[in-house]
Amino acid sequence: MPTLDAPEERLRKFKYRGKDASARRQQRIAVSLELRKAKKDEQALKRRNITDVSLDPSDQQTKGVSLTLQEIISGVNASDPELCFQATQAARKMLSREKNPPLKLIVDAGLIPRLVELLKSSLHPRLQFEAAWALTNIASGASELTRAVVVGGAIQPLVELLSSPHMTVCEQAVWALGNIAGDGPEFRDNVIASDAIPHLLTLVSSSIPVPFLRNIAWTLSNLCRNKNPYPSNHAVKQMLPALFYLLGHPDREVLSDTCWALSYLTDGCDVRIGQVVDTGVLPRLVELMSSSELNVLTPSLRTVGNIVTGTDHQTQLALDAGILGVLPQLLTHPRPSIQKEAAWALSNVAAGPRQHIQQLIACGALPPLVDVLKNAAEKISQKENMCLLIEGLGGLDRIEALQLHENHQVALTALNIIERHFSEEEETVRALRARDQDHRFLKDLTNTYHCCTTPKPGPRP
């Protein structure tokens, strides 16, 4: 019987394979990145305003007015405010079509500079509103269209409209800036550099209508998004108090976007995770992990999962907040994506020091985790790949060695694993299955050939 290493030595060999703490953490972050790529966020980066609302009841007079593109171009550039308003509104309605809006057509018509100029018409708030709405919808399109809005100089006038006394004008400016920031880090930083954050934060209050607050939360989330590069530390510090406040709001859409914002901010190094953790958000995040609303559960779980990729101290704070009272339950969630996120978070707890592992065992997380692992690979037809991966990493050698373990139950379990998943019989079954698939393919191919070469029967006499 081979000699057994000391527990610490065996743990180091099996789990860490000689890597230091920094390398292990990088590996955990890499796993989180793959998890992100595997599932697209359930949150739109850009949103087009297609709701037919009006700032002024007199808008009803223009309901039946339909202008050609040339009439719109002429009217938007007219000096008469009323004619300009009607033409701008007609352009906005074209851009608000639910299907195939002519975004590029309006851009190619050269209307963006004039629409940006109309944002500054403080004496005509209806005109400001229509121009902001039109630019919002253009910026919801492809990156080149968003770039046209930015190059046209729209960001600064839109930021100034955040101080408009007219709420609808202000809200539309928030929406437009959210679309611009959602395009990527370059335009996000342009919005931040235009001093948008302080203006946005002044709008966050308990008296603001919920639909407006939803747009603010969504825009803030886009200002937190992307990490090549990350938003500046100064910008993050500005936004965190407001995000902490919004995390206590009862509206699920506000909560969803706030949690997504925090997930973006924690998807990085320990320092960035620490900025979020130090605000005291963990207890509330753990509470939201029990939400029945998937759009709240997903980003709150993602954020906590990010936090436990950090330092052992940050992971301990998450444990103190009660994550082990929730994560085992999420392993039985009907959504596989939630099971995967919960298992990933638990794996990062298990990658910590001995006391974290002991807490994980004590909370009863292992039985539901084992239940998930029993059939996860077979359900997604990845069992063979999983076996090859385990063998390639030296796992099979270690399992075979455990057959000689002094603990009879360990030795028996190792034997059962090999016989069930790595035996020659198992290889034969897989080979036969592959052969059957080849036979079915050849049969289908033969049938297809006969169908193509056999003459069709003539008409029935």
Tab-separated table of C-alpha atoms in Angstrom:
chain	number	residue	atom	x	y	z
A	1	MET	CA	0.000	0.000	0.000
A	2	PRO	CA	1.464	3.404	-0.969
A	3	THR	CA	2.321	5.840	1.780
A	4	LEU	CA	-0.104	8.677	2.333
A	5	ASP	CA	1.045	12.285	2.242
A	6	ALA	CA	0.166	14.710	4.990
A	7	PRO	CA	-3.342	16.202	4.506
A	8	GLU	CA	-1.971	19.654	3.678
A	9	GLU	CA	0.428	18.224	1.103
A	10	ARG	CA	-2.282	16.127	-0.555
A	11	LEU	CA	-4.601	19.121	-0.624
A	12	ARG	CA	-1.924	21.256	-2.245
A	13	LYS	CA	-1.170	18.678	-4.899
A	14	PHE	CA	-4.750	17.865	-5.761
A	15	LYS	CA	-6.395	21.248	-5.554
A	16	TYR	CA	-3.786	23.870	-6.284
A	17	ARG	CA	-1.121	21.851	-8.107
A	18	GLY	CA	1.667	24.071	-6.786
A	19	LYS	CA	0.074	27.387	-7.714
A	20	ASP	CA	0.325	30.360	-5.410
A	21	ALA	CA	-2.704	32.296	-4.165
A	22	SER	CA	-2.443	34.927	-6.891
A	23	ALA	CA	-2.407	32.342	-9.673
A	24	ARG	CA	-5.366	30.517	-8.152
A	25	ARG	CA	-7.339	33.731	-7.960
A	26	GLN	CA	-6.573	34.498	-11.600
A	27	GLN	CA	-7.849	31.049	-12.495
A	28	ARG	CA	-11.058	31.664	-10.578
A	29	ILE	CA	-11.534	34.979	-12.351
A	30	ALA	CA	-10.955	33.245	-15.685
A	31	VAL	CA	-13.678	30.747	-14.823
A	32	SER	CA	-16.027	33.609	-14.017
A	33	LEU	CA	-15.239	35.153	-17.392
A	34	GLU	CA	-16.148	31.937	-19.162
A	35	LEU	CA	-19.371	31.843	-17.175
A	36	ARG	CA	-20.178	35.334	-18.390
A	37	LYS	CA	-19.552	34.332	-21.993
A	38	ALA	CA	-21.755	31.273	-21.609
A	39	LYS	CA	-24.814	33.288	-20.730
A	40	LYS	CA	-25.840	36.620	-22.142
A	41	ASP	CA	-26.963	39.196	-19.642
A	42	GLU	CA	-30.737	39.507	-19.320
A	43	GLN	CA	-30.475	43.249	-19.700
A	44	ALA	CA	-30.610	45.329	-22.870
A	45	LEU	CA	-27.583	47.531	-23.496
A	46	LYS	CA	-29.670	49.939	-25.537
A	47	ARG	CA	-33.348	50.695	-25.634
A	48	ARG	CA	-35.420	52.363	-28.301
A	49	ASN	CA	-38.343	54.541	-27.264
A	50	ILE	CA	-41.324	53.421	-29.332
A	51	THR	CA	-44.077	54.517	-26.932
A	52	ASP	CA	-46.299	57.141	-28.514
A	53	VAL	CA	-46.550	59.691	-25.714
A	54	SER	CA	-46.756	63.440	-25.892
A	55	LEU	CA	-45.431	66.324	-23.854
A	56	ASP	CA	-48.323	68.541	-24.839
A	57	PRO	CA	-52.042	67.827	-25.532
A	58	SER	CA	-51.782	70.000	-28.641
A	59	ASP	CA	-49.756	67.182	-30.173
A	60	GLN	CA	-53.092	65.565	-31.056
A	61	GLN	CA	-53.420	68.122	-33.846
A	62	THR	CA	-50.437	66.607	-35.664
A	63	LYS	CA	-51.573	62.985	-35.423
A	64	GLY	CA	-52.723	62.851	-39.019
A	65	VAL	CA	-49.777	64.768	-40.452
A	66	SER	CA	-47.450	62.665	-42.606
A	67	LEU	CA	-44.394	64.244	-44.163
A	68	THR	CA	-42.004	62.955	-46.794
A	69	LEU	CA	-38.285	62.745	-46.000
A	70	GLN	CA	-37.587	65.855	-48.032
A	71	GLU	CA	-40.332	67.746	-46.221
A	72	ILE	CA	-38.878	66.600	-42.914
A	73	ILE	CA	-35.403	67.807	-43.907
A	74	SER	CA	-36.761	71.181	-44.955
A	75	GLY	CA	-38.965	71.536	-41.894
A	76	VAL	CA	-36.305	70.545	-39.347
A	77	ASN	CA	-34.036	73.237	-40.781
A	78	ALA	CA	-36.804	75.860	-40.888
A	79	SER	CA	-36.613	78.974	-38.717
A	80	ASP	CA	-40.317	78.828	-37.832
A	81	PRO	CA	-40.504	76.988	-34.453
A	82	GLU	CA	-43.896	75.402	-35.169
A	83	LEU	CA	-42.902	74.111	-38.586
A	84	CYS	CA	-39.628	72.875	-37.117
A	85	PHE	CA	-41.527	71.109	-34.326
A	86	GLN	CA	-43.859	69.299	-36.731
A	87	ALA	CA	-40.984	68.138	-38.914
A	88	THR	CA	-38.886	67.005	-35.917
A	89	GLN	CA	-41.859	65.130	-34.535
A	90	ALA	CA	-42.414	63.449	-37.906
A	91	ALA	CA	-38.765	62.378	-37.922
A	92	ARG	CA	-39.101	61.042	-34.402
A	93	LYS	CA	-42.188	59.028	-35.360
A	94	MET	CA	-40.294	57.474	-38.266
A	95	LEU	CA	-37.536	56.510	-35.856
A	96	SER	CA	-40.069	55.079	-33.403
A	97	ARG	CA	-41.477	52.469	-35.744
A	98	GLU	CA	-41.464	49.115	-34.014
A	99	LYS	CA	-40.143	47.298	-37.090
A	100	ASN	CA	-37.271	48.427	-39.308
A	101	PRO	CA	-37.013	52.081	-38.277
A	102	PRO	CA	-35.033	54.104	-40.861
A	103	LEU	CA	-32.240	55.083	-38.460
A	104	LYS	CA	-29.512	55.196	-41.099
A	105	LEU	CA	-31.759	57.088	-43.512
A	106	ILE	CA	-32.149	59.947	-41.038
A	107	VAL	CA	-28.419	59.953	-40.281
A	108	ASP	CA	-27.521	59.955	-43.985
A	109	ALA	CA	-29.937	62.848	-44.478
A	110	GLY	CA	-27.587	64.919	-42.313
A	111	LEU	CA	-30.154	65.730	-39.631
A	112	ILE	CA	-28.054	64.975	-36.535
A	113	PRO	CA	-26.279	68.385	-36.293
A	114	ARG	CA	-29.630	70.159	-36.512
A	115	LEU	CA	-31.251	67.833	-33.945
A	116	VAL	CA	-28.338	68.530	-31.572
A	117	GLU	CA	-28.835	72.243	-32.084
A	118	LEU	CA	-32.528	71.893	-31.244
A	119	LEU	CA	-31.614	70.395	-27.874
A	120	LYS	CA	-30.518	73.899	-26.872
A	121	SER	CA	-33.916	75.498	-27.659
A	122	SER	CA	-34.782	76.194	-24.022
A	123	LEU	CA	-37.744	78.385	-25.032
A	124	HIS	CA	-39.337	75.445	-26.834
A	125	PRO	CA	-39.359	72.404	-24.503
A	126	ARG	CA	-41.595	70.425	-26.873
A	127	LEU	CA	-38.945	70.803	-29.556
A	128	GLN	CA	-36.197	69.778	-27.137
A	129	PHE	CA	-38.205	66.714	-26.205
A	130	GLU	CA	-38.757	65.587	-29.814
A	131	ALA	CA	-35.115	66.182	-30.740
A	132	ALA	CA	-33.892	64.248	-27.688
A	133	TRP	CA	-36.273	61.402	-28.481
A	134	ALA	CA	-35.074	61.232	-32.097
A	135	LEU	CA	-31.433	61.146	-30.974
A	136	THR	CA	-32.272	58.490	-28.367
A	137	ASN	CA	-33.581	56.172	-31.049
A	138	ILE	CA	-30.677	56.814	-33.414
A	139	ALA	CA	-28.239	56.040	-30.587
A	140	SER	CA	-30.081	52.739	-29.965
A	141	GLY	CA	-28.810	51.453	-33.294
A	142	ALA	CA	-25.490	50.036	-34.418
A	143	SER	CA	-22.221	51.506	-33.176
A	144	GLU	CA	-21.678	53.629	-36.267
A	145	LEU	CA	-25.041	55.308	-35.696
A	146	THR	CA	-24.245	55.916	-32.025
A	147	ARG	CA	-20.900	57.345	-33.110
A	148	ALA	CA	-22.692	59.726	-35.468
A	149	VAL	CA	-24.704	61.043	-32.503
A	150	VAL	CA	-21.535	61.478	-30.417
A	151	VAL	CA	-19.538	63.082	-33.229
A	152	GLY	CA	-22.500	65.380	-33.823
A	153	GLY	CA	-21.897	66.844	-30.363
A	154	ALA	CA	-25.002	65.487	-28.603
A	155	ILE	CA	-23.496	64.460	-25.259
A	156	GLN	CA	-22.954	67.859	-23.650
A	157	PRO	CA	-26.378	69.332	-24.584
A	158	LEU	CA	-28.022	66.127	-23.330
A	159	VAL	CA	-26.153	66.416	-20.019
A	160	GLU	CA	-27.377	69.998	-19.698
A	161	LEU	CA	-30.949	68.802	-20.266
A	162	LEU	CA	-30.645	66.729	-17.085
A	163	SER	CA	-31.268	70.047	-15.304
A	164	SER	CA	-34.349	70.880	-17.375
A	165	PRO	CA	-37.403	71.969	-15.347
A	166	HIS	CA	-39.525	69.783	-17.634
A	167	MET	CA	-39.445	66.208	-16.350
A	168	THR	CA	-40.233	64.570	-19.681
A	169	VAL	CA	-37.376	66.443	-21.350
A	170	CYS	CA	-35.045	65.463	-18.528
A	171	GLU	CA	-36.075	61.812	-18.650
A	172	GLN	CA	-35.567	61.615	-22.407
A	173	ALA	CA	-32.059	63.011	-21.983
A	174	VAL	CA	-31.346	60.299	-19.390
A	175	TRP	CA	-32.526	57.681	-21.867
A	176	ALA	CA	-30.367	59.066	-24.693
A	177	LEU	CA	-27.258	59.151	-22.489
A	178	GLY	CA	-27.942	55.578	-21.389
A	179	ASN	CA	-27.966	54.423	-25.016
A	180	ILE	CA	-24.717	56.258	-25.734
A	181	ALA	CA	-22.981	54.868	-22.629
A	182	GLY	CA	-24.238	51.353	-23.408
A	183	ASP	CA	-22.377	51.264	-26.717
A	184	GLY	CA	-18.997	50.605	-25.090
A	185	PRO	CA	-16.243	51.971	-22.856
A	186	GLU	CA	-15.231	54.797	-25.213
A	187	PHE	CA	-18.610	56.507	-25.273
A	188	ARG	CA	-19.266	55.581	-21.640
A	189	ASP	CA	-16.163	57.531	-20.686
A	190	ASN	CA	-17.229	60.423	-22.928
A	191	VAL	CA	-20.499	60.639	-21.010
A	192	ILE	CA	-18.658	60.466	-17.676
A	193	ALA	CA	-16.165	63.137	-18.803
A	194	SER	CA	-19.086	65.452	-19.603
A	195	ASP	CA	-19.983	65.475	-15.886
A	196	ALA	CA	-23.159	63.462	-16.367
A	197	ILE	CA	-22.927	61.511	-13.099
A	198	PRO	CA	-23.485	64.405	-10.642
A	199	HIS	CA	-26.478	65.564	-12.687
A	200	LEU	CA	-27.921	62.033	-12.723
A	201	LEU	CA	-27.435	61.612	-8.989
A	202	THR	CA	-29.385	64.786	-8.193
A	203	LEU	CA	-32.387	63.166	-9.850
A	204	VAL	CA	-32.378	60.118	-7.561
A	205	SER	CA	-34.995	60.697	-4.871
A	206	SER	CA	-38.049	59.075	-3.331
A	207	SER	CA	-40.346	61.598	-5.035
A	208	ILE	CA	-39.346	60.743	-8.601
A	209	PRO	CA	-41.829	58.615	-10.598
A	210	VAL	CA	-40.855	54.956	-10.770
A	211	PRO	CA	-40.635	54.786	-14.610
A	212	PHE	CA	-38.185	57.700	-14.533
A	213	LEU	CA	-36.179	56.055	-11.749
A	214	ARG	CA	-35.965	52.874	-13.813
A	215	ASN	CA	-34.316	54.806	-16.634
A	216	ILE	CA	-31.850	56.384	-14.213
A	217	ALA	CA	-30.929	52.993	-12.707
A	218	TRP	CA	-30.478	51.526	-16.181
A	219	THR	CA	-28.287	54.435	-17.312
A	220	LEU	CA	-26.161	54.143	-14.168
A	221	SER	CA	-25.718	50.434	-14.888
A	222	ASN	CA	-24.413	51.255	-18.369
A	223	LEU	CA	-21.990	53.751	-16.832
A	224	CYS	CA	-20.670	50.884	-14.666
A	225	ARG	CA	-20.442	48.451	-17.548
A	226	ASN	CA	-17.381	47.304	-19.549
A	227	LYS	CA	-13.871	46.776	-18.258
A	228	ASN	CA	-11.496	47.477	-21.130
A	229	PRO	CA	-10.945	49.840	-19.468
A	230	TYR	CA	-13.042	49.930	-16.304
A	231	PRO	CA	-14.819	53.165	-15.410
A	232	SER	CA	-12.555	55.444	-13.413
A	233	ASN	CA	-12.281	55.041	-9.651
A	234	HIS	CA	-13.616	58.564	-9.226
A	235	ALA	CA	-16.729	57.737	-11.247
A	236	VAL	CA	-17.301	54.528	-9.288
A	237	LYS	CA	-16.996	56.353	-5.970
A	238	GLN	CA	-19.551	58.887	-7.191
A	239	MET	CA	-22.097	56.232	-8.147
A	240	LEU	CA	-21.799	53.768	-5.267
A	241	PRO	CA	-23.869	55.730	-2.685
A	242	ALA	CA	-26.725	56.060	-5.168
A	243	LEU	CA	-26.527	52.367	-6.040
A	244	PHE	CA	-26.659	51.495	-2.336
A	245	TYR	CA	-29.786	53.654	-2.038
A	246	LEU	CA	-31.428	52.115	-5.124
A	247	LEU	CA	-30.736	48.616	-3.788
A	248	GLY	CA	-33.368	49.288	-1.156
A	249	HIS	CA	-36.071	50.238	-3.667
A	250	PRO	CA	-39.053	47.866	-3.965
A	251	ASP	CA	-39.411	48.034	-7.770
A	252	ARG	CA	-38.001	44.894	-9.399
A	253	GLU	CA	-36.730	46.672	-12.535
A	254	VAL	CA	-34.875	49.248	-10.455
A	255	LEU	CA	-33.439	46.411	-8.367
A	256	SER	CA	-32.461	44.421	-11.443
A	257	ASP	CA	-30.471	47.220	-13.068
A	258	THR	CA	-28.908	48.199	-9.750
A	259	CYS	CA	-27.728	44.629	-9.177
A	260	TRP	CA	-26.362	44.444	-12.724
A	261	ALA	CA	-24.434	47.656	-12.049
A	262	LEU	CA	-22.903	46.123	-8.925
A	263	SER	CA	-22.088	42.916	-10.822
A	264	TYR	CA	-20.093	44.931	-13.368
A	265	LEU	CA	-18.221	46.798	-10.645
A	266	THR	CA	-17.276	43.568	-8.821
A	267	ASP	CA	-16.144	41.765	-11.971
A	268	GLY	CA	-12.490	42.595	-11.471
A	269	CYS	CA	-9.626	42.892	-9.047
A	270	ASP	CA	-9.809	42.752	-5.254
A	271	VAL	CA	-9.626	46.548	-4.966
A	272	ARG	CA	-12.736	47.005	-7.085
A	273	ILE	CA	-14.562	44.272	-5.189
A	274	GLY	CA	-13.556	46.020	-1.961
A	275	GLN	CA	-15.048	49.311	-3.114
A	276	VAL	CA	-18.450	47.656	-3.407
A	277	VAL	CA	-18.202	45.477	-0.303
A	278	ASP	CA	-17.211	48.467	1.836
A	279	THR	CA	-20.567	50.142	1.108
A	280	GLY	CA	-22.320	47.431	3.135
A	281	VAL	CA	-24.400	45.990	0.274
A	282	LEU	CA	-23.797	42.314	1.069
A	283	PRO	CA	-26.739	41.687	3.463
A	284	ARG	CA	-29.184	43.175	0.963
A	285	LEU	CA	-27.649	41.230	-1.946
A	286	VAL	CA	-28.027	37.982	0.001
A	287	GLU	CA	-31.643	38.891	0.704
A	288	LEU	CA	-32.259	39.470	-3.017
A	289	MET	CA	-30.774	36.059	-3.828
A	290	SER	CA	-34.004	34.628	-2.404
A	291	SER	CA	-36.131	36.670	-4.822
A	292	SER	CA	-38.695	34.822	-6.905
A	293	GLU	CA	-38.039	37.305	-9.723
A	294	LEU	CA	-35.408	35.902	-12.070
A	295	ASN	CA	-34.341	39.369	-13.246
A	296	VAL	CA	-33.423	40.217	-9.637
A	297	LEU	CA	-32.058	36.820	-8.583
A	298	THR	CA	-29.668	36.491	-11.549
A	299	PRO	CA	-27.677	39.731	-11.104
A	300	SER	CA	-27.664	39.564	-7.290
A	301	LEU	CA	-26.275	36.013	-7.457
A	302	ARG	CA	-23.772	37.120	-10.095
A	303	THR	CA	-22.578	39.960	-7.853
A	304	VAL	CA	-22.116	37.713	-4.833
A	305	GLY	CA	-20.349	35.186	-7.039
A	306	ASN	CA	-17.946	37.920	-8.102
A	307	ILE	CA	-17.323	38.969	-4.514
A	308	VAL	CA	-16.243	35.486	-3.427
A	309	THR	CA	-13.585	35.487	-6.163
A	310	GLY	CA	-11.858	38.177	-4.088
A	311	THR	CA	-9.701	37.930	-0.997
A	312	ASP	CA	-10.363	35.483	1.816
A	313	HIS	CA	-11.511	38.432	3.927
A	314	GLN	CA	-14.036	39.514	1.290
A	315	THR	CA	-15.276	35.941	1.016
A	316	GLN	CA	-15.617	35.782	4.800
A	317	LEU	CA	-17.761	38.934	4.736
A	318	ALA	CA	-20.031	37.218	2.219
A	319	LEU	CA	-20.206	34.166	4.471
A	320	ASP	CA	-21.017	36.379	7.453
A	321	ALA	CA	-23.823	37.940	5.404
A	322	GLY	CA	-25.408	34.488	5.071
A	323	ILE	CA	-24.696	33.310	1.515
A	324	LEU	CA	-24.450	29.687	2.661
A	325	GLY	CA	-28.030	29.891	3.830
A	326	VAL	CA	-29.132	30.562	0.235
A	327	LEU	CA	-26.652	28.980	-2.195
A	328	PRO	CA	-27.514	25.315	-1.405
A	329	GLN	CA	-31.182	26.047	-2.141
A	330	LEU	CA	-30.250	27.592	-5.492
A	331	LEU	CA	-28.568	24.340	-6.530
A	332	THR	CA	-32.087	22.921	-6.882
A	333	HIS	CA	-33.451	25.911	-8.804
A	334	PRO	CA	-35.394	24.920	-11.958
A	335	ARG	CA	-33.144	27.131	-14.106
A	336	PRO	CA	-29.810	25.403	-15.009
A	337	SER	CA	-28.175	28.827	-15.340
A	338	ILE	CA	-28.943	29.561	-11.677
A	339	GLN	CA	-27.637	26.145	-10.639
A	340	LYS	CA	-24.412	26.851	-12.533
A	341	GLU	CA	-23.934	30.289	-10.935
A	342	ALA	CA	-24.613	28.886	-7.466
A	343	ALA	CA	-22.180	26.002	-8.002
A	344	TRP	CA	-19.553	28.448	-9.266
A	345	ALA	CA	-19.967	30.625	-6.164
A	346	LEU	CA	-19.673	27.572	-3.887
A	347	SER	CA	-16.548	26.446	-5.736
A	348	ASN	CA	-14.911	29.768	-4.958
A	349	VAL	CA	-15.808	29.392	-1.283
A	350	ALA	CA	-14.314	25.901	-1.366
A	351	ALA	CA	-11.124	27.325	-2.909
A	352	GLY	CA	-10.515	29.317	0.264
A	353	PRO	CA	-8.934	28.410	3.600
A	354	ARG	CA	-9.929	25.407	5.712
A	355	GLN	CA	-12.443	27.339	7.825
A	356	HIS	CA	-14.378	28.342	4.694
A	357	ILE	CA	-14.491	24.741	3.538
A	358	GLN	CA	-15.701	23.659	6.976
A	359	GLN	CA	-18.495	26.245	6.884
A	360	LEU	CA	-19.507	25.005	3.447
A	361	ILE	CA	-19.698	21.428	4.705
A	362	ALA	CA	-21.565	22.426	7.862
A	363	CYS	CA	-24.278	24.284	5.948
A	364	GLY	CA	-25.281	21.104	4.106
A	365	ALA	CA	-24.206	22.277	0.650
A	366	LEU	CA	-22.545	19.028	-0.380
A	367	PRO	CA	-25.624	16.757	-0.822
A	368	PRO	CA	-27.438	19.090	-3.267
A	369	LEU	CA	-24.126	19.783	-5.034
A	370	VAL	CA	-23.549	16.053	-5.483
A	371	ASP	CA	-27.108	15.677	-6.796
A	372	VAL	CA	-26.400	18.344	-9.416
A	373	LEU	CA	-23.106	16.771	-10.429
A	374	LYS	CA	-24.583	13.267	-10.738
A	375	ASN	CA	-26.411	14.063	-13.964
A	376	ALA	CA	-25.195	17.464	-15.105
A	377	ALA	CA	-22.811	16.147	-17.793
A	378	GLU	CA	-25.217	13.479	-19.087
A	379	LYS	CA	-28.085	15.944	-19.416
A	380	ILE	CA	-26.082	18.206	-21.692
A	381	SER	CA	-24.430	15.294	-23.579
A	382	GLN	CA	-20.987	16.197	-22.286
A	383	LYS	CA	-20.165	13.093	-20.258
A	384	GLU	CA	-17.514	11.822	-22.681
A	385	ASN	CA	-15.849	15.233	-22.866
A	386	MET	CA	-15.915	15.466	-19.072
A	387	CYS	CA	-14.257	12.049	-18.744
A	388	LEU	CA	-11.569	13.024	-21.241
A	389	LEU	CA	-10.974	16.295	-19.410
A	390	ILE	CA	-10.606	14.515	-16.060
A	391	GLU	CA	-8.224	11.975	-17.587
A	392	GLY	CA	-6.183	14.654	-19.350
A	393	LEU	CA	-5.668	16.560	-16.105
A	394	GLY	CA	-4.405	13.456	-14.315
A	395	GLY	CA	-7.643	12.879	-12.417
A	396	LEU	CA	-7.991	9.276	-13.519
A	397	ASP	CA	-4.549	8.417	-12.142
A	398	ARG	CA	-5.515	9.861	-8.794
A	399	ILE	CA	-8.825	8.012	-8.715
A	400	GLU	CA	-7.030	4.754	-9.525
A	401	ALA	CA	-4.564	5.410	-6.694
A	402	LEU	CA	-7.491	5.864	-4.300
A	403	GLN	CA	-8.478	2.243	-4.902
A	404	LEU	CA	-5.589	1.411	-2.542
A	405	HIS	CA	-6.714	3.862	0.134
A	406	GLU	CA	-6.765	2.560	3.712
A	407	ASN	CA	-10.362	3.727	4.125
A	408	HIS	CA	-12.485	0.950	2.656
A	409	GLN	CA	-15.341	3.286	1.682
A	410	VAL	CA	-12.974	5.609	-0.200
A	411	ALA	CA	-11.400	2.678	-2.030
A	412	LEU	CA	-14.817	1.240	-2.927
A	413	THR	CA	-16.089	4.591	-4.189
A	414	ALA	CA	-12.995	5.015	-6.376
A	415	LEU	CA	-13.548	1.544	-7.827
A	416	ASN	CA	-17.200	2.296	-8.564
A	417	ILE	CA	-16.276	5.544	-10.322
A	418	ILE	CA	-13.775	3.795	-12.569
A	419	GLU	CA	-16.107	0.905	-13.382
A	420	ARG	CA	-19.009	3.204	-14.122
A	421	HIS	CA	-17.284	5.926	-16.090
A	422	PHE	CA	-13.776	4.836	-17.145
A	423	SER	CA	-13.927	1.068	-17.645
A	424	GLU	CA	-13.325	-0.712	-20.946
A	425	GLU	CA	-17.017	-1.599	-20.974
A	426	GLU	CA	-17.851	2.073	-20.802
A	427	GLU	CA	-15.449	2.710	-23.686
A	428	THR	CA	-17.122	-0.109	-25.608
A	429	VAL	CA	-20.567	1.373	-24.984
A	430	ARG	CA	-19.381	4.738	-26.251
A	431	ALA	CA	-17.807	3.092	-29.306
A	432	LEU	CA	-21.011	1.170	-30.050
A	433	ARG	CA	-23.023	4.345	-29.642
A	434	ALA	CA	-20.720	6.126	-32.090
A	435	ARG	CA	-20.975	3.175	-34.502
A	436	ASP	CA	-24.777	3.265	-34.301
A	437	GLN	CA	-24.698	6.939	-35.095
A	438	ASP	CA	-22.482	6.217	-38.129
A	439	HIS	CA	-24.897	3.486	-39.284
A	440	ARG	CA	-27.851	5.835	-38.939
A	441	PHE	CA	-25.975	8.454	-40.926
A	442	LEU	CA	-25.166	5.974	-43.722
A	443	LYS	CA	-28.762	4.777	-43.771
A	444	ASP	CA	-30.048	8.321	-44.036
A	445	LEU	CA	-27.510	9.040	-46.762
A	446	THR	CA	-28.587	5.929	-48.701
A	447	ASN	CA	-32.245	6.868	-48.403
A	448	THR	CA	-31.470	10.348	-49.590
A	449	TYR	CA	-29.579	8.929	-52.580
A	450	HIS	CA	-32.504	6.692	-53.562
A	451	CYS	CA	-34.942	9.554	-53.198
A	452	CYS	CA	-32.807	11.661	-55.511
A	453	THR	CA	-32.231	8.972	-58.180
A	454	THR	CA	-35.585	7.105	-58.227
A	455	PRO	CA	-37.918	8.559	-60.857
A	456	LYS	CA	-41.076	10.109	-59.533
A	457	PRO	CA	-44.234	8.117	-60.338
A	458	GLY	CA	-46.314	9.478	-63.178
A	459	PRO	CA	-49.851	10.790	-62.752
A	460	ARG	CA	-52.430	8.195	-61.735
A	461	PRO	CA	-54.407	7.059	-64.779
